[in-house]
Coordinates of C-alpha atoms and ligand atoms in Angstrom, one line a residue:
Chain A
X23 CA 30.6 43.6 -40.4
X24 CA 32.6 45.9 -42.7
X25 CA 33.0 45.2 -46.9
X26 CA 35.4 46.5 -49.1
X27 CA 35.8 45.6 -52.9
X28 CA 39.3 45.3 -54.5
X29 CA 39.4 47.4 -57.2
X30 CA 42.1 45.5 -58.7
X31 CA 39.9 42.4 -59.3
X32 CA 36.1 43.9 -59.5
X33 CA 35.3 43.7 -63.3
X34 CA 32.0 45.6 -62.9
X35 CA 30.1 42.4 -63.5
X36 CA 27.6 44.1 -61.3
X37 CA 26.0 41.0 -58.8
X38 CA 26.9 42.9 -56.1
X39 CA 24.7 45.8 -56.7
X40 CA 22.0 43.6 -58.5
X41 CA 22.1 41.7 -55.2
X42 CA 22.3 44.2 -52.5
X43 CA 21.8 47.7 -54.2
X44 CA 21.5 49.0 -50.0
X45 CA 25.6 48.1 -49.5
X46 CA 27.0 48.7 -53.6
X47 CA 26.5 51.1 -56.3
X48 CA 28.0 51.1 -60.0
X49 CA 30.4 53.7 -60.9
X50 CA 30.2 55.7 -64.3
X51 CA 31.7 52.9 -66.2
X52 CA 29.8 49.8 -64.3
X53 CA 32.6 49.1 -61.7
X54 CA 31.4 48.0 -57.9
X55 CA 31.4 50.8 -55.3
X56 CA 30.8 50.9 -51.5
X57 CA 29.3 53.8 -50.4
X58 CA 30.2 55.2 -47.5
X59 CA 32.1 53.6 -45.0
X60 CA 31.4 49.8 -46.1
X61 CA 29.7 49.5 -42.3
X62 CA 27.1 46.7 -42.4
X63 CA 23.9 47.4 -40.9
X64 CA 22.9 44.0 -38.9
X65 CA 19.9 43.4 -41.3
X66 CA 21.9 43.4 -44.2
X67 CA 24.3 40.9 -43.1
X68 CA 22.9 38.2 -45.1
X69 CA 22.3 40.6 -48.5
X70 CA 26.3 41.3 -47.6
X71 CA 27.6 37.7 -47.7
X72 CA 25.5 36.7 -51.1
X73 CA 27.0 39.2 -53.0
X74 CA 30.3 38.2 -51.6
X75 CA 29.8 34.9 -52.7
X76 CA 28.3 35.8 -56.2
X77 CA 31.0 37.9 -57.1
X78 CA 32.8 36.0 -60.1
X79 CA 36.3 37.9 -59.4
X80 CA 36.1 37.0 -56.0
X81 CA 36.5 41.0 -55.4
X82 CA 34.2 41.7 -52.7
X83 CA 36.0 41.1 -49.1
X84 CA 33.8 40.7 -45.7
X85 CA 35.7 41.8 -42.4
X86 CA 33.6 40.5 -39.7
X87 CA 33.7 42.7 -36.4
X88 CA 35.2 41.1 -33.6
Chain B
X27 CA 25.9 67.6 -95.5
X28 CA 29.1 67.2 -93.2
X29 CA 32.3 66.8 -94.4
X30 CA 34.4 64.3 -92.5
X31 CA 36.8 62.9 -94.5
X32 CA 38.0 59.7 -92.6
X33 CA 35.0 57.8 -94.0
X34 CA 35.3 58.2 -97.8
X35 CA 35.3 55.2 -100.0
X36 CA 39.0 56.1 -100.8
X37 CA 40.2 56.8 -97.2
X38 CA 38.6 53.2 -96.2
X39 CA 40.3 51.8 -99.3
X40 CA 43.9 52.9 -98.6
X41 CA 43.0 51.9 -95.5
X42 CA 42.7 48.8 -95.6
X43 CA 45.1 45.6 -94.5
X44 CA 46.4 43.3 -96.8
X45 CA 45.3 40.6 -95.3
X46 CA 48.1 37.8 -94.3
X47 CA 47.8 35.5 -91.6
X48 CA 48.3 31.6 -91.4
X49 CA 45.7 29.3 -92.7
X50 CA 45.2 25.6 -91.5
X51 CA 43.6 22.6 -93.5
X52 CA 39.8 22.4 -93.5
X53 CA 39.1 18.9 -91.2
X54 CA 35.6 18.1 -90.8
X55 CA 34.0 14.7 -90.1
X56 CA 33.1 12.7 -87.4
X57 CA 35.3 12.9 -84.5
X58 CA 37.1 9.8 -83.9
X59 CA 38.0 10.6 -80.4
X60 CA 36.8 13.8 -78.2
X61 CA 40.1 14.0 -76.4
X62 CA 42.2 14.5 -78.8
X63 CA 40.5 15.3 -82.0
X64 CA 37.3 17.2 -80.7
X65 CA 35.2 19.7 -83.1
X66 CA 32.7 22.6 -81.8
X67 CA 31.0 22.5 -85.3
X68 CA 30.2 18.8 -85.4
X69 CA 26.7 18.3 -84.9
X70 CA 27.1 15.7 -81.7
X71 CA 28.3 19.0 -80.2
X72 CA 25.9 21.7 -81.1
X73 CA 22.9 18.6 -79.7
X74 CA 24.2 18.3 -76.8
X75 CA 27.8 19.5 -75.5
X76 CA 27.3 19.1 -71.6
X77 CA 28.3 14.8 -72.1
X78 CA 30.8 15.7 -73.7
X79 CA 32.4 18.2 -71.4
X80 CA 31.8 16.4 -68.3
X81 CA 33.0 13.0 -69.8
X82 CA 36.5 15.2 -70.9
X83 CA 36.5 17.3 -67.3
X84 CA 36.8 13.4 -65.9
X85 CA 39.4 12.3 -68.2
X86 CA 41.6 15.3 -69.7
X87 CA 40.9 17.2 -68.3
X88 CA 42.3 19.6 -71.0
X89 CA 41.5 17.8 -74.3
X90 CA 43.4 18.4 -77.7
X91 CA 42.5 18.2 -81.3
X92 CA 44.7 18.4 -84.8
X93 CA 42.0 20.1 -86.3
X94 CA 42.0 23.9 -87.0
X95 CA 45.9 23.9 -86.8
X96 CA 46.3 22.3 -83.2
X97 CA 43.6 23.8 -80.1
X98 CA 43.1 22.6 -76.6
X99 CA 40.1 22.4 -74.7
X100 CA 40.3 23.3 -70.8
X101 CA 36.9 21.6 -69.3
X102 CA 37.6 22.9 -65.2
X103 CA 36.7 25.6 -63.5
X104 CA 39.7 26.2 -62.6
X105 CA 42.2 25.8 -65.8
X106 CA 39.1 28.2 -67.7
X107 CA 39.3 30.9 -65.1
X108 CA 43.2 30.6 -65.5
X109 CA 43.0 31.4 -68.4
X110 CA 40.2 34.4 -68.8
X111 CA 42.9 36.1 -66.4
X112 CA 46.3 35.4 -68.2
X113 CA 46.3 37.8 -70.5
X114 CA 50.2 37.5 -70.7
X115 CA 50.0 33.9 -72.1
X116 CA 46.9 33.9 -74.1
X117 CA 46.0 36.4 -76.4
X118 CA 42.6 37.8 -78.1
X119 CA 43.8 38.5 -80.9
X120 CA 41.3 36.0 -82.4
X121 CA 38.1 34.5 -80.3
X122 CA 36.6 32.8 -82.8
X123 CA 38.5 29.7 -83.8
X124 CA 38.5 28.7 -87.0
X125 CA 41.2 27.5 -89.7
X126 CA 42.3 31.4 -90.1
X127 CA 45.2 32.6 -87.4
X128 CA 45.5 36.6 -88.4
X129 CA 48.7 37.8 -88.5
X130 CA 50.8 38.3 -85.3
X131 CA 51.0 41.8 -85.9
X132 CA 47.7 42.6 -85.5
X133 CA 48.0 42.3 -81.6
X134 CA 47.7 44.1 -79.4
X135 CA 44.4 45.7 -80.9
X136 CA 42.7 42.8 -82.9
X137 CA 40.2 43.0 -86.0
X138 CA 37.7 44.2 -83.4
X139 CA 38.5 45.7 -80.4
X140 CA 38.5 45.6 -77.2
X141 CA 37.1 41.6 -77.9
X142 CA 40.1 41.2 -80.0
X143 CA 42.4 43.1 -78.3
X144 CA 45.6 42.7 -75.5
X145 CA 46.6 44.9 -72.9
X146 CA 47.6 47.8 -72.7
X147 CA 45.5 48.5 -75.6
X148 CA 42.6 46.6 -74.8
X149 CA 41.8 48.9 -71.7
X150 CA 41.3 52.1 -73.9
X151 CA 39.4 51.0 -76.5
X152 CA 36.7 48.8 -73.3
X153 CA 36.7 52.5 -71.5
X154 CA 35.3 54.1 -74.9
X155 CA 32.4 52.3 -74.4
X156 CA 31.9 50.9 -70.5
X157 CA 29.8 54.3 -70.1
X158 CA 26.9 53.5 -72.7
X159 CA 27.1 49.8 -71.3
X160 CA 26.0 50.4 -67.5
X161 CA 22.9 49.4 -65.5
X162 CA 22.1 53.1 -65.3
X163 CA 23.1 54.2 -69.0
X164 CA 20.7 50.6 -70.3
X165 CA 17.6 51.5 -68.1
X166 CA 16.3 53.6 -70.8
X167 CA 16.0 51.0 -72.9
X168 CA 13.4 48.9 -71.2
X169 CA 10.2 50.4 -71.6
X170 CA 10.7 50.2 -75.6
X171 CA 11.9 46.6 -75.0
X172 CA 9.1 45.7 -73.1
X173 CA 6.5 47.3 -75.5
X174 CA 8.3 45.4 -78.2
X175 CA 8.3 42.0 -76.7
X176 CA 4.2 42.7 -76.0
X177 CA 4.0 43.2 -79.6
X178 CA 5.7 40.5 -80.5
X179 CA 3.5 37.8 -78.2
X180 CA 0.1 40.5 -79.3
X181 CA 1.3 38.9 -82.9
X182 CA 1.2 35.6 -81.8
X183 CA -2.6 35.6 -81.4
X184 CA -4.7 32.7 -83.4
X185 CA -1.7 30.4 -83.2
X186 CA -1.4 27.4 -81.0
X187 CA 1.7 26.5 -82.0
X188 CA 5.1 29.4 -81.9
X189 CA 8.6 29.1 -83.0
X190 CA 9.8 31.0 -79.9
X191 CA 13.6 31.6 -81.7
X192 CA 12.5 32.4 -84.8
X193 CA 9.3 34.4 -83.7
X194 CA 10.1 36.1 -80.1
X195 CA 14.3 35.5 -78.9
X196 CA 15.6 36.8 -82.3
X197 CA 13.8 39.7 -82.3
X198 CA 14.6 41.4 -79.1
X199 CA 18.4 41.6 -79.1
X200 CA 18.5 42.9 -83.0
X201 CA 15.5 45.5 -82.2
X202 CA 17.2 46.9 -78.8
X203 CA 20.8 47.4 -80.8
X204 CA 19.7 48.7 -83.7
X205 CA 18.2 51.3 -81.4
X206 CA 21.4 51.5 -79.4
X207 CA 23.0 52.6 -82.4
X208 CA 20.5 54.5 -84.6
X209 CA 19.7 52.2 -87.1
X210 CA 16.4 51.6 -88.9
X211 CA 14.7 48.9 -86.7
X212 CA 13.6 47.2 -90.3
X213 CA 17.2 46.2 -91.1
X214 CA 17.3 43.7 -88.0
X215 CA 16.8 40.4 -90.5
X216 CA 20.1 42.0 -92.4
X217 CA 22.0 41.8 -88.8
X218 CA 21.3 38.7 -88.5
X219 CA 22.7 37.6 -92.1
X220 CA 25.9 39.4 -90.9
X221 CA 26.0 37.3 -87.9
X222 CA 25.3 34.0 -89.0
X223 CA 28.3 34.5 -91.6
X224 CA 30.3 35.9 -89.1
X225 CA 30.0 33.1 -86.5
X226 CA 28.6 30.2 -88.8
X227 CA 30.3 30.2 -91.7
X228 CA 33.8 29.4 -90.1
X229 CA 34.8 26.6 -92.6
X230 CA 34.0 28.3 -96.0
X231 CA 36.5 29.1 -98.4
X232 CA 38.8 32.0 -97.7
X233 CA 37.1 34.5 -100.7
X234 CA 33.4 33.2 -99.9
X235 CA 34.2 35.2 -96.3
X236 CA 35.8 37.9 -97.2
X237 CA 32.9 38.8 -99.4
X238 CA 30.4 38.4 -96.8
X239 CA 32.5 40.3 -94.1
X240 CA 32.3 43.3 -96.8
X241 CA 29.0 42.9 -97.3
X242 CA 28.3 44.0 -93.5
X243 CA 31.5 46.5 -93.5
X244 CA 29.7 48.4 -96.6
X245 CA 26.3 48.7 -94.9
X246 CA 28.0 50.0 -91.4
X247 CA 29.8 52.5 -93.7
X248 CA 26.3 53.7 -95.0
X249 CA 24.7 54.0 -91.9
X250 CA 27.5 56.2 -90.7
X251 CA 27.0 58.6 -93.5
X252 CA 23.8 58.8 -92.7
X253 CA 25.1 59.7 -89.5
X254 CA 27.3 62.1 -90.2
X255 CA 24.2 63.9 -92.4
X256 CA 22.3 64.1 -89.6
X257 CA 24.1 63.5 -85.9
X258 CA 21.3 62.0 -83.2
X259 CA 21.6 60.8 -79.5
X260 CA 22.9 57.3 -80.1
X261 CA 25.6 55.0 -80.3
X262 CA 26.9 55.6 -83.6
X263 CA 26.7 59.8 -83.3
X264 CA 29.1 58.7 -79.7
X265 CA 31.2 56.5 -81.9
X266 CA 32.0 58.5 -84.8
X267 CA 32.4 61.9 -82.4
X268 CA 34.5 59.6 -79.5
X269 CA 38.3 60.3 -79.0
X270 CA 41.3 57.8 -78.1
X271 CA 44.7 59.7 -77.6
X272 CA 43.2 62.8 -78.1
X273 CA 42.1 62.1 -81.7
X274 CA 39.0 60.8 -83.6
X275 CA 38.8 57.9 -84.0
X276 CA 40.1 55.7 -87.1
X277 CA 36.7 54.9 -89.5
X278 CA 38.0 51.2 -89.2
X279 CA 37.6 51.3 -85.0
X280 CA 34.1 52.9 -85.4
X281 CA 32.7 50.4 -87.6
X282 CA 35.0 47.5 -86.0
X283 CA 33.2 48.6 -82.4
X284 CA 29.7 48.8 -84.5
X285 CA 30.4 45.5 -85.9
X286 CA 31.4 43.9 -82.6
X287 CA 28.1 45.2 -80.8
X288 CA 26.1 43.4 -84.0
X289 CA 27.8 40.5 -83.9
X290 CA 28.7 39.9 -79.4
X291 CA 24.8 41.1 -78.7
X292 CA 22.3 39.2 -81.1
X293 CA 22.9 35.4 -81.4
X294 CA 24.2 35.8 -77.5
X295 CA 20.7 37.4 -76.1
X296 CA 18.9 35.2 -78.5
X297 CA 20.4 32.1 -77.3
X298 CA 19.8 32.4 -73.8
X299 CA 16.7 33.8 -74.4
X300 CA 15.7 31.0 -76.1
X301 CA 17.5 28.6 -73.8
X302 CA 15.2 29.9 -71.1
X303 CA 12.0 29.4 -72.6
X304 CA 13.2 25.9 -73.5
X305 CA 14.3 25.0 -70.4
X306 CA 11.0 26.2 -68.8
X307 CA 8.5 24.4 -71.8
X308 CA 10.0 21.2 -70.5
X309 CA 9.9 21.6 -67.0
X310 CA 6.9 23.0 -65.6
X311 CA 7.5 22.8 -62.1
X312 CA 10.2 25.1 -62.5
X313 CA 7.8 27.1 -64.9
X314 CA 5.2 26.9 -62.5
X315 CA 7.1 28.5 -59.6
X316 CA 8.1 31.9 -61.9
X317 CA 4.6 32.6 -62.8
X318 CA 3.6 32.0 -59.0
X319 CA 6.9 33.9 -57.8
X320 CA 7.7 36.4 -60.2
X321 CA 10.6 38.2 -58.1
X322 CA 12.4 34.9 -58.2
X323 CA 13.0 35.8 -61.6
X324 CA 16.8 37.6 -61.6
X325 CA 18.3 34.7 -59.6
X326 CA 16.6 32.0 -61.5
X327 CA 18.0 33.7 -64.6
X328 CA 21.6 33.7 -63.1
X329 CA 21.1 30.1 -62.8
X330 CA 19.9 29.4 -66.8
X331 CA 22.6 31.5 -67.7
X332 CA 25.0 29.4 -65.9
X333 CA 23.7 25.8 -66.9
X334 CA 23.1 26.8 -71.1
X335 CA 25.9 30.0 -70.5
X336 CA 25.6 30.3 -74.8
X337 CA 29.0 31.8 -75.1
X338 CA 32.9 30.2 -75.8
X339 CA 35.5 32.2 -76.4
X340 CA 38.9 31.5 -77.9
X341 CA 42.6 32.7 -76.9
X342 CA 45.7 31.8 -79.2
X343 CA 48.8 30.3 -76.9
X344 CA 51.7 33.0 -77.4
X345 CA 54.6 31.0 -76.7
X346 CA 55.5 27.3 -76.5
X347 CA 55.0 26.5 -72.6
X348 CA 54.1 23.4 -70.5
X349 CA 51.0 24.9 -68.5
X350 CA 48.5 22.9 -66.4
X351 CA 50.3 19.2 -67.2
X352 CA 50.2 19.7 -71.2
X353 CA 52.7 20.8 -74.2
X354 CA 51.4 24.3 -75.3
X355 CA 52.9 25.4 -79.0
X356 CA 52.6 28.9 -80.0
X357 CA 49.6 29.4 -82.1
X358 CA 47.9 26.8 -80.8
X359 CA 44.1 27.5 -80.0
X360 CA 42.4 27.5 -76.8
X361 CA 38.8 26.8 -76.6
X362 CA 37.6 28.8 -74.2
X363 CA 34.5 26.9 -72.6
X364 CA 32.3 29.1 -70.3
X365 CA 30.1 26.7 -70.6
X366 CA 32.1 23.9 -69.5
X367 CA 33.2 25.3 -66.4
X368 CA 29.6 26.5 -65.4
X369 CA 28.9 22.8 -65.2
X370 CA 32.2 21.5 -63.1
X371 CA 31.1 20.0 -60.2
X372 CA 34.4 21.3 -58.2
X373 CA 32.8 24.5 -58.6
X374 CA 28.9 24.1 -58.5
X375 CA 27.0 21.8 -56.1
X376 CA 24.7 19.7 -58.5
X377 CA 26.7 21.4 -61.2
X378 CA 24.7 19.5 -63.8
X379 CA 21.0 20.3 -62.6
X380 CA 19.1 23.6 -62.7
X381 CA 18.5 24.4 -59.6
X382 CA 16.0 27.2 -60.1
X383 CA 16.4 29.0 -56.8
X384 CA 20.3 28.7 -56.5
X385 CA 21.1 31.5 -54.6
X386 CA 25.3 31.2 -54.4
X387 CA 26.2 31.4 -58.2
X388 CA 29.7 32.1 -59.3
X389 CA 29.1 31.6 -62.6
X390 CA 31.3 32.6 -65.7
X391 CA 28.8 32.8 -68.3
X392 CA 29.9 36.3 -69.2
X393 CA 33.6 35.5 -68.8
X394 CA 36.3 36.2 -66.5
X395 CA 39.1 39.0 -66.2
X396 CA 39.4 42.1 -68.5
X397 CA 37.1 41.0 -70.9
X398 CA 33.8 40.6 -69.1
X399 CA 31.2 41.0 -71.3
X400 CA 30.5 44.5 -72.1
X401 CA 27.0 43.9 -72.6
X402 CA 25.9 41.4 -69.4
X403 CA 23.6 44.5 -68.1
X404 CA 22.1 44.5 -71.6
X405 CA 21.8 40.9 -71.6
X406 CA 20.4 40.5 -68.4
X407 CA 17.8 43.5 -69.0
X408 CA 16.6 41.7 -72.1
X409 CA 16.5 38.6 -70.7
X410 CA 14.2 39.7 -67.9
X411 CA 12.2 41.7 -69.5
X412 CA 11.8 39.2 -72.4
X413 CA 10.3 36.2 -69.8
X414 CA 8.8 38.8 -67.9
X415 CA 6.9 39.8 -70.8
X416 CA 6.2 36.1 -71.8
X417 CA 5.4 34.3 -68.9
X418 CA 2.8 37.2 -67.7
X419 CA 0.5 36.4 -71.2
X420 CA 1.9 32.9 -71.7
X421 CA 1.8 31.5 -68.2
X422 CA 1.5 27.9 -69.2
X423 CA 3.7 26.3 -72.7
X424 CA 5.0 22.7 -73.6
X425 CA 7.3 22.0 -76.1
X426 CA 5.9 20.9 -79.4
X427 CA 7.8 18.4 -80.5
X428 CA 11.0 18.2 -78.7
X429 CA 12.6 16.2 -81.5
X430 CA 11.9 19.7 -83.8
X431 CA 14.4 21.7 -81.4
X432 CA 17.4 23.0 -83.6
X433 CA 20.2 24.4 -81.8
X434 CA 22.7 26.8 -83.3
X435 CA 26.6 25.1 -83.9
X436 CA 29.6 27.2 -83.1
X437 CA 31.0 28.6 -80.3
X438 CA 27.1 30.3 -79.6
X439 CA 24.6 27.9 -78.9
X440 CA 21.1 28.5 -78.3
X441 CA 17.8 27.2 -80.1
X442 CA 17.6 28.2 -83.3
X443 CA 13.8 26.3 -84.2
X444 CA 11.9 26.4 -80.8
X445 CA 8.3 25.0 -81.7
X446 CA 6.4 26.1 -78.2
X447 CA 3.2 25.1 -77.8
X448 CA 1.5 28.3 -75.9
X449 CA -2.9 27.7 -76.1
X450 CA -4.2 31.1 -76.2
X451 CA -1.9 33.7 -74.7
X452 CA -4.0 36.1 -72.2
X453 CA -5.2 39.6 -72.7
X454 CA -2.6 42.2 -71.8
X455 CA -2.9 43.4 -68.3
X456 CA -4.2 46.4 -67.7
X457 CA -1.8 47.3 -65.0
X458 CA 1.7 47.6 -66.6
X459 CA 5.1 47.0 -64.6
X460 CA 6.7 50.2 -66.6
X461 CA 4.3 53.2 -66.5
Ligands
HEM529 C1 23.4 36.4 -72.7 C2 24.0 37.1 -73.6 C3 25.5 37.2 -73.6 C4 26.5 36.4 -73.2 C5 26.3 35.0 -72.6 C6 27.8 37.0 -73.5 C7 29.0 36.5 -73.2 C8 30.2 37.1 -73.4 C9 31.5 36.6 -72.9 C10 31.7 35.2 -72.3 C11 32.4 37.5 -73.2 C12 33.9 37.4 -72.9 C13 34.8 37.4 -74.1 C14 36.2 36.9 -73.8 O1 36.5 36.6 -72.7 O2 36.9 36.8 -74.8 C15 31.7 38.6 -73.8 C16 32.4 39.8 -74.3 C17 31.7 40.8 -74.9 N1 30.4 41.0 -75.1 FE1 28.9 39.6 -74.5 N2 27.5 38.2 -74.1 C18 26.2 38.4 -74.2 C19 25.5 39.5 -74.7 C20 26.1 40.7 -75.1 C21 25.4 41.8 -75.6 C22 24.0 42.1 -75.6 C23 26.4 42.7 -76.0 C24 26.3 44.1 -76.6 C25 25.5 44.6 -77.3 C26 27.7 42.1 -75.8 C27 28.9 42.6 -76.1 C28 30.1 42.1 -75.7 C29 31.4 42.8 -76.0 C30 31.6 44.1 -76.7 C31 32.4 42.0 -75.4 C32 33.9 42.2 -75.4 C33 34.3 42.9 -74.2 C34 35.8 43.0 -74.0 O3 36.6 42.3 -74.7 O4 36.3 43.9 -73.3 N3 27.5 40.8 -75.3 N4 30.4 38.4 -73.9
SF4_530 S1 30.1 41.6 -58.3 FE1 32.3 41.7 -58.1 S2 33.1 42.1 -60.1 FE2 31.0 42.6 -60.1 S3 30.8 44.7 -59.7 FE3 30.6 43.7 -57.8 S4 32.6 43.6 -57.0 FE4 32.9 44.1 -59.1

């Protein structure tokens, strides 16, 4: 599983790193960032998919590996 | 003493507006009908809105009202969210709705940016400030806020009975900002003068206002001299030093952000604040399970905020258009209910209970779009820490007489008389969470 957030629709409302500070990060002004290459580690699948569907902007998008 | 000229008496003077605008006829009374003649400020609202909402999501589900000039009132998800992101349509230029439009000219900046302002502008004056306003920037706040809210509860002691609004939720929000920006921590009962005029005096005269809105103006003035006499690490030393377009920034935008920051950050954090402890007084099982399950805390909090979300916003229609299966004239007034869209059941499973471990929340109580709240890390830290604090010495509280529960009217609702029945709060642990 791979996420990505749009940075076109994240409006640093911050679940995502509240949630699952191990796959997101704030930037200097409070935006959403993926470190690193936005791979998944299995164990963190489920922390993935609940900040997916907490994030109010519907920002964060989960590409699940085939 | 420093010499900065842009904040003399004279410079704020010639300065300032004339102020023009449209005013509407003062309609108050019981409302006949909520779908098309509903009021925020009539008390049936501030007791309880949710009936309301939900009775209006089922029939509307955009209601309409006469009053203030003509204003609608989305009450789904959907149309609310809509909204929050259509900047193009709906403008900020004023979010509180009242019987005052300010002029049209005023956009794209607003008395009190970046709450009152459009795009483009609205981006520069938000990215002044998103810096001081992150999770990082605010975690240097909480020790002091969690020392404070052990004082606060330490004061408590020899009382059985509490007024946890007027005694504990008020407290925190004006103590943590008047730190943010330097001021003396005494002056919090002042702040929260400026607020209730701001936000609760919406249907006094015209003059009665605009003295009170000077009142608060003059004292922001005075505590940037003092700033200016002796700069510090704060928010007021970043505002008056801050630059836009590669200049300093007008005296008006300094004490229009400092003014914003009073007025968006203490009824807000003391409503859900309040809310909280309310919701838990009456419903110990839920009560029972945070004092048992303390890490359950930051998504039980997500969940308060979305069922008593304390803030509504307003937008101003910008041109006449038929939008979502109604007649929108320009000027009218949205109401923009967080609130109600927190509680649509097209949205939320068992939208209307608290469901204290809800783990998928999309909630809006901190808006949608460009104008998320600024604060929300702030909010949330004080929250947390302030029913961290309180349920680790008060583990066990009923309300006192839930017929004595006041709530706030306007477009922020929270408690405003709380009578908590809290026995005798426990000694202050010897292990503490902050170190
Ligand atoms: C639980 C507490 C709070 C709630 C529920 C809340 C809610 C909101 C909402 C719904 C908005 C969106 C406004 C809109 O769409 O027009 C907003 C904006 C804002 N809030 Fe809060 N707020 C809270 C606490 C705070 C605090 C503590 C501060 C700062 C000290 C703050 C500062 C602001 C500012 C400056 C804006 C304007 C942001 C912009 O327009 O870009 N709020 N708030
Ligand atoms: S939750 Fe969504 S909007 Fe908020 S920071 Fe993360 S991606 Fe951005």
């Amino acid at each position: 599983m791979k996420v990505e957030i749009d940075p076109g629709l994240c409006q640093g409302h911050g679940r995502c790193y509240g949630l699952a500070p191990a796959l997101f990060r704030e930037d200097d002004e409070g935006y959403g960032q993926v470190p690193g290459d936005g791979v998944v580690p299995p164990e963190a699948e489920r922390d993935a998919r609940l900040a997916a569907l907490n994030c109010p902007e519907h920002a964060i998008e989960l590409a699940e590996e085939g | 003493m420093a010499i900065d000229d842009r904040f003399t008496r004279d410079s704020q003077e010639t300065g300032e507006r004339e102020v023009t605008g449209t005013r509407s006829e003062i309609i108050t009374g019981p409302v006949r009908d909520w779908a098309t003649d509903f009021s925020h400020l009539e008390p049936e609202w501030s007791a309880d809105p949710y009936p309301i909402q939900d009775d209006l999501r089922q029939r509307c589900p955009i209601a309409r009202t006469e009053r203030f000039g003509g204003a609608w009132l989305p009450t789904r998800h959907e149309d609310v969210a809509a909204i929050a992101h259509d900047t193009e349509r709906f403008s900020s230029r004023s979010v509180i709705l009242s019987n005052f439009r300010p002029p049209r000219e005023l956009a794209p900046v607003g008395g009190s940016p970046p709450i009152s302002s459009d795009p483009p502008f609205h981006h520069d004056a938000r990215k002044l400030l998103l810096p001081a306003f992150t999770k990082k920037a605010l975690a240097r706040y909480e020790p002091a806020t969690r020392a404070f809210c052990r004082s606060l509860i330490d004061s408590f002691a020899g009382r059985a009975v509490v007024d946890a609004a007027q005694d504990y939720a008020q407290h925190i929000p004006m103590r943590v900002i008047a730190d943010m920006l330097g001021f003396p921590p005494q002056d919090g009962p002042r702040f929260r003068e400026f607020v209730e005029d701001l936000l609760e005096g919406i249907n006094l005269p015209p003059d009665e206002r605009v003295e009170r809105v000077s009142r608060m103006f003059d004292y922001l003035l005075e505590q940037v001299h003092d700033h200016l006499d002796e700069p510090r690490d704060d928010l007021t030393t970043y505002l008056i030093n801050a630059e836009l377009y590669g200049r300093k920034l007008d005296p008006s935008v300094v004490t229009g952000a400092m003014a914003l920051l009073l007025i968006a950050g203490i009824d807000t954090s003391w409503s859900a604040i309040g809310a909280s402890l309310w919701h838990l007084a009456k419903t110990p099982a839920d009560r029972e399970r945070l004092v048992a399950e303390p890490g359950r805390l930051p998504t039980a909090m997500e969940e308060l905020l979305r069922a008593y979300a304390p803030v509504t916003m307003a937008r101003l229609v910008k041109e006449d258009m038929h939008w979502h299966g109604v007649e929108m004239k320009a000027e009218d007034w949205i109401l923009l209910s967080f609130p109600a869209a927190n509680r649509d059941p097209a949205q939320f499973d068992r939208a209307h209970e608290v469901v204290i471990d809800r783990e998928v929340n999309r909630h809006a109580a901190f808006g949608l779009g460009i104008h998320r709240c600024l604060g929300s890390h702030l909010a949330r830290m004080e929250l947390r820490v302030a029913l961290e604090a309180w349920l680790e010495r008060i583990p066990a509280f009923t309300l006192d007489d839930p017929g004595a529960v006041t709530w706030s009217a306007g477009q922020v609702r929270g408690p405003r008389t709380l009578p908590l029945r809290i026995g005798r709060p426990l000694a202050p642990s010897p292990v503490s969470h902050d170190a």
